[in-house]
Coordinates of C-alpha atoms (C1' of nucleotides) in Angstrom, one line a residue:
Chain A
X1 CA 6.6 -11.2 -20.8
X2 CA 7.1 -10.1 -24.4
X3 CA 7.2 -6.5 -25.3
X4 CA 6.0 -4.9 -28.6
X5 CA 5.8 -1.2 -29.3
X6 CA 3.8 0.4 -32.1
X7 CA 3.2 4.1 -32.4
X8 CA 3.0 5.3 -28.8
X9 CA 1.6 2.1 -27.4
X10 CA 3.4 -0.7 -25.7
X11 CA 2.0 -4.3 -25.6
X12 CA 3.0 -6.8 -23.1
X13 CA 2.0 -10.4 -23.6
X14 CA 2.7 -13.8 -22.1
X15 CA 1.0 -13.5 -18.7
X16 CA -2.3 -12.2 -17.4
X17 CA -2.7 -8.7 -16.2
X18 CA -6.0 -7.2 -14.9
X19 CA -5.8 -3.4 -14.4
X20 CA -8.9 -3.5 -12.2
X21 CA -7.3 -5.8 -9.7
X22 CA -3.9 -4.3 -9.9
X23 CA -5.2 -0.7 -9.3
X24 CA -8.1 -1.5 -6.9
X25 CA -6.3 -3.8 -4.6
X26 CA -4.9 -1.1 -2.4
X27 CA -1.3 -1.0 -3.5
X28 CA -1.6 2.2 -5.6
X29 CA -3.7 5.2 -5.0
X30 CA -3.4 7.4 -8.2
X31 CA -5.0 5.3 -10.9
X32 CA -8.7 5.5 -11.7
X33 CA -11.1 3.8 -14.2
X34 CA -11.2 5.4 -17.6
X35 CA -12.9 4.0 -20.7
X36 CA -12.0 0.3 -20.8
X37 CA -9.0 0.5 -18.5
X38 CA -7.3 2.7 -15.9
X39 CA -5.5 6.1 -16.1
X40 CA -3.1 7.8 -13.7
X41 CA 0.1 9.6 -13.2
X42 CA 3.3 7.7 -12.3
X43 CA 6.9 8.8 -12.6
X44 CA 5.5 12.2 -13.6
X45 CA 4.0 10.8 -16.7
X46 CA 0.4 10.2 -17.7
X47 CA -0.5 6.6 -18.5
X48 CA -3.4 4.5 -19.7
X49 CA -3.4 0.9 -18.9
X50 CA -5.8 -1.6 -20.5
X51 CA -6.1 -5.4 -21.0
X52 CA -5.0 -6.8 -24.3
X53 CA -4.6 -10.3 -25.8
X54 CA -2.8 -12.5 -23.2
X55 CA -1.5 -9.4 -21.4
X56 CA -2.0 -5.6 -21.5
X57 CA -1.1 -2.4 -23.2
X58 CA 0.0 1.0 -22.0
X59 CA 0.1 4.5 -23.7
X60 CA 1.3 7.1 -24.4
X61 CA 4.9 5.9 -24.1
X62 CA 8.3 6.3 -25.8
X63 CA 10.6 3.3 -26.3
X64 CA 12.9 4.9 -23.8
X65 CA 10.2 5.1 -21.1
X66 CA 9.2 1.5 -21.7
X67 CA 12.8 0.3 -21.3
X68 CA 13.8 2.5 -18.4
X69 CA 10.6 2.9 -16.4
X70 CA 7.5 0.9 -17.3
X71 CA 9.0 -2.6 -17.6
X72 CA 10.3 -2.1 -14.1
X73 CA 7.1 -0.5 -12.8
X74 CA 5.0 -3.4 -13.9
X75 CA 7.6 -6.0 -13.0
X76 CA 7.0 -7.6 -16.4
X77 CA 9.9 -10.1 -15.9
X78 CA 8.1 -11.6 -12.9
X79 CA 6.5 -14.9 -13.7
X80 CA 3.2 -15.1 -11.7
X81 CA 2.3 -18.5 -13.3
X82 CA 5.1 -20.2 -11.4
X83 CA 4.4 -18.2 -8.2
X84 CA 0.8 -19.3 -8.3
X85 CA 1.8 -22.9 -8.6
X86 CA 4.0 -22.6 -5.6
X87 CA 1.4 -20.8 -3.5
X88 CA -1.3 -23.3 -4.5
X89 CA 0.3 -25.8 -2.0
X90 CA -1.6 -23.8 0.6
X91 CA -5.3 -24.7 0.3
X92 CA -6.6 -21.3 1.4
X93 CA -4.5 -19.3 -1.0
X94 CA -5.4 -21.8 -3.7
X95 CA -9.1 -20.9 -3.1
X96 CA -8.3 -17.2 -3.3
X97 CA -6.2 -17.3 -6.5
X98 CA -9.2 -17.6 -9.0
X99 CA -10.5 -14.3 -7.6
X100 CA -7.2 -12.7 -8.2
X101 CA -6.6 -13.4 -11.9
X102 CA -4.2 -10.9 -13.3
X103 CA -3.0 -9.6 -10.0
X104 CA 0.5 -8.1 -10.1
X105 CA 2.5 -6.3 -7.5
X106 CA 4.0 -3.0 -8.9
X107 CA 7.3 -1.4 -8.2
X108 CA 6.2 2.1 -7.4
X109 CA 8.3 5.2 -6.7
X110 CA 9.8 4.9 -3.2
X111 CA 9.0 8.4 -2.0
X112 CA 5.4 8.4 -3.2
X113 CA 4.9 4.9 -1.6
X114 CA 6.5 6.1 1.6
X115 CA 4.2 9.1 2.0
X116 CA 1.0 7.5 0.7
X117 CA 1.3 4.6 3.1
X118 CA 2.0 7.0 6.0
X119 CA -1.4 8.4 5.1
X120 CA -2.9 5.0 4.9
X121 CA -2.6 4.4 8.7
X122 CA -6.0 3.9 10.3
X123 CA -7.7 5.2 7.2
X124 CA -9.7 3.8 4.3
X125 CA -8.7 3.5 0.6
X126 CA -11.3 6.0 -0.7
X127 CA -10.2 8.7 1.7
X128 CA -6.5 8.0 1.2
X129 CA -6.9 8.6 -2.5
X130 CA -8.7 11.9 -1.9
X131 CA -5.9 13.1 0.5
X132 CA -3.2 12.1 -2.0
X133 CA -4.8 13.9 -4.9
X134 CA -5.2 17.1 -2.9
X135 CA -1.5 17.0 -1.8
X136 CA -0.4 16.5 -5.5
X137 CA -2.6 19.4 -6.7
X138 CA -1.0 21.6 -4.0
X139 CA 2.6 20.8 -4.5
X140 CA 3.1 18.4 -7.5
X141 CA 4.4 19.5 -10.8
X142 CA 1.7 20.1 -13.4
X143 CA 1.3 17.5 -16.2
X144 CA -0.8 18.4 -19.2
X145 CA -2.3 15.5 -21.2
X146 CA -4.9 15.9 -23.9
X147 CA -5.6 19.4 -22.8
X148 CA -6.3 18.4 -19.2
X149 CA -4.2 19.3 -16.2
X150 CA -2.9 16.7 -13.8
X151 CA -0.2 16.6 -11.2
X152 CA 2.9 14.5 -10.5
X153 CA 3.5 13.3 -7.0
X154 CA 5.6 16.1 -5.3
X155 CA 9.3 15.8 -4.9
X156 CA 10.6 15.6 -1.3
X157 CA 11.7 19.2 -1.4
X158 CA 8.3 20.4 -2.7
X159 CA 6.4 18.4 -0.1
X160 CA 8.7 19.4 2.7
X161 CA 8.0 23.1 1.9
X162 CA 4.3 22.6 2.8
X163 CA 3.2 23.5 6.3
X164 CA 1.4 21.2 8.7
X165 CA -1.6 23.4 8.2
X166 CA -1.5 22.9 4.4
X167 CA -1.5 19.1 5.0
X168 CA -4.3 19.3 7.5
X169 CA -6.3 21.3 5.0
X170 CA -5.8 18.3 2.6
X171 CA -7.4 16.1 5.2
X172 CA -4.3 14.4 6.5
X173 CA -5.5 14.8 10.1
X174 CA -3.1 13.7 12.8
X175 CA -0.7 12.4 10.2
X176 CA 0.2 15.9 9.0
X177 CA 3.2 16.2 11.2
X178 CA 4.5 12.8 10.3
X179 CA 4.4 13.7 6.6
X180 CA 6.2 17.0 7.2
X181 CA 8.9 15.4 9.3
X182 CA 9.5 12.5 7.0
X183 CA 9.5 14.6 3.8
X184 CA 12.1 16.9 5.5
X185 CA 14.2 13.8 6.4
X186 CA 14.2 12.6 2.8
X187 CA 14.9 16.1 1.4
X188 CA 17.8 16.4 3.9
X189 CA 19.5 13.2 2.9
X190 CA 17.6 10.1 4.2
X191 CA 18.5 7.7 1.4
X192 CA 15.6 5.6 0.0
X193 CA 17.5 4.1 -2.9
X194 CA 19.9 2.3 -0.6
X195 CA 17.0 0.1 0.5
X196 CA 17.3 -1.8 -2.8
X197 CA 20.6 -3.2 -1.7
X198 CA 19.5 -4.0 1.9
X199 CA 17.9 -7.2 3.1
X200 CA 14.4 -7.3 4.3
X201 CA 15.1 -7.1 8.1
X202 CA 17.6 -4.3 7.8
X203 CA 15.4 -2.3 5.4
X204 CA 12.4 -2.6 7.7
X205 CA 14.3 -1.3 10.7
X206 CA 15.8 1.5 8.6
X207 CA 12.3 2.6 7.3
X208 CA 10.9 2.5 10.8
X209 CA 13.2 5.2 12.0
X210 CA 11.0 7.6 9.9
X211 CA 8.1 9.3 11.7
X212 CA 4.8 7.7 10.9
X213 CA 6.3 4.4 9.6
X214 CA 5.6 1.4 11.9
X215 CA 5.8 -2.3 11.1
X216 CA 2.7 -2.5 8.8
X217 CA 3.5 0.6 6.8
X218 CA 7.1 -0.4 6.5
X219 CA 6.0 -3.8 5.0
X220 CA 3.7 -2.1 2.5
X221 CA 6.5 0.2 1.3
X222 CA 8.9 -2.7 1.0
X223 CA 6.4 -4.8 -0.9
X224 CA 4.9 -2.1 -3.2
X225 CA 8.1 -0.1 -4.0
X226 CA 11.1 -2.3 -3.4
X227 CA 9.8 -5.8 -4.4
X228 CA 10.7 -7.4 -1.0
X229 CA 8.4 -10.4 -1.3
X230 CA 9.0 -11.6 2.2
X231 CA 7.2 -8.5 3.6
X232 CA 3.9 -9.5 5.1
X233 CA 1.8 -6.4 5.8
X234 CA -0.7 -7.2 8.5
X235 CA -3.7 -5.0 8.5
X236 CA -7.2 -5.5 9.9
X237 CA -8.3 -7.5 6.9
X238 CA -5.4 -9.9 7.0
X239 CA -5.8 -10.3 10.8
X240 CA -9.4 -11.4 10.1
X241 CA -8.3 -13.8 7.3
X242 CA -5.7 -15.4 9.5
X243 CA -8.1 -15.8 12.4
X244 CA -11.2 -16.9 10.3
X245 CA -9.5 -19.1 7.7
X246 CA -6.5 -20.4 9.5
X247 CA -7.7 -20.1 13.1
X248 CA -4.3 -18.3 13.7
X249 CA -3.7 -15.3 16.0
X250 CA 0.0 -14.5 16.1
X251 CA 1.3 -13.4 19.5
X252 CA 4.1 -11.4 18.1
X253 CA 6.0 -10.4 14.9
X254 CA 8.3 -13.4 14.9
X255 CA 5.4 -15.9 15.1
X256 CA 3.7 -14.2 12.2
X257 CA 6.8 -14.1 10.0
X258 CA 7.6 -17.8 10.8
X259 CA 4.0 -18.7 9.8
X260 CA 4.2 -16.8 6.5
X261 CA 7.6 -18.1 5.6
X262 CA 6.6 -21.7 6.3
X263 CA 3.2 -21.4 4.6
X264 CA 4.1 -19.3 1.6
X265 CA 7.8 -20.3 1.0
X266 CA 9.2 -16.8 0.5
X267 CA 6.2 -15.3 -1.3
X268 CA 4.4 -14.1 1.8
X269 CA 3.8 -10.7 0.3
X270 CA 2.1 -12.0 -2.8
X271 CA 0.0 -14.5 -0.8
X272 CA -1.0 -11.7 1.5
X273 CA -2.1 -9.6 -1.5
X274 CA -4.2 -12.5 -2.8
X275 CA -5.8 -13.0 0.6
X276 CA -6.4 -9.2 1.0
X277 CA -8.2 -9.0 -2.3
X278 CA -10.1 -12.3 -1.7
X279 CA -11.3 -11.1 1.8
X280 CA -12.5 -7.8 0.4
X281 CA -14.5 -9.2 -2.6
X282 CA -16.0 -11.9 -0.4
X283 CA -16.6 -9.4 2.3
X284 CA -15.2 -11.7 4.9
X285 CA -15.9 -10.7 8.5
Chain B
dA1 C1' -24.6 8.6 18.6
dC2 C1' -21.3 4.7 17.5
dC3 C1' -18.1 2.1 14.6
dC4 C1' -14.7 1.5 11.2
dA5 C1' -10.8 2.3 8.0
dG6 C1' -4.2 -1.3 4.4
dG7 C1' -1.9 1.9 12.4
dG8 C1' 1.7 4.8 14.8
dT9 C1' 3.4 7.2 18.8
dG10 C1' 4.5 7.7 23.4
dA11 C1' 4.1 6.3 28.1
dC12 C1' 4.1 2.8 31.2
dG13 C1' 4.9 -2.1 33.2
Chain C
dC1 C1' 9.3 -7.2 25.1
dG2 C1' 3.6 -6.4 25.5
dT3 C1' -0.3 -3.2 26.4
dC4 C1' -3.1 0.9 25.9
dA5 C1' -5.1 5.6 25.3
dC6 C1' -5.0 8.8 21.9
dC7 C1' -4.8 10.6 17.6
dA8 C1' -8.2 13.6 12.6
dT9 C1' -11.5 12.6 9.3
dG10 C1' -15.4 11.1 6.6
dG11 C1' -18.7 7.3 5.5
dG12 C1' -21.8 3.6 7.1

DNA sequence: ACCCAGGGTGACG
DNA sequence: CGTCACCATGGG
């Protein structure tokens, strides 16, 4: 996509981007509707995101932040037009694509993605958002924007300093000890950035050594923070889609990954995201 | 009261 | 390797 910066606003054009789909599709939990777009905190900075001519705009930004942070966050170099063409060879994804106009996968911060998807286990999106906001208010650094106070997602050290009781009070339920243990592990040296240089299989195993991270959560983290497009998170919705639309019920992990690889030629994660959104808006049982 | 939500853990074959 | 009870919380 093309980038243009005027004042404190950056415009990206050349490919569709729909903030509503991007932020309501269950990959990110800290952006909410505001005016004609969405507003949230990412990388410790406040950000508005809105549709614009053949693309979208974000503000307030500096040229530095656009170059070093936001281009990457929004994966603006990824060409969804081509990906859609490839995925259209599957008739069922082809039917889902029109419902997903402007969908993009983000590259979110690894630690935030790790913790929020631990919270996502056996939970629903509305409640996940509530829990995350409470945790941020409790231990995230304050961010002031237009006179209002917001909070960054906590650092590993800040989150690790909370007690299980603190997290339970935020509504984390039985996931509280998982969050504590995993936050401590990262604070004490578990390296998340090394995952960028690992292949999908190795990265998945590595993440699953953390408490509260199983196969599905690991796939979400790999897809939504590390851009590992082979990841194929399998939640209750996707299980329904595969059964209802493909008459397919995988017996094990390998059978599912082979299916995804064959059907979606390396873009399983993106196909999955289209199907997830499609299933939800169509309320597929 | 029951069922569900972007599931994982630990125990047991 | 597969199965299964159990886990907390709030909304339908």
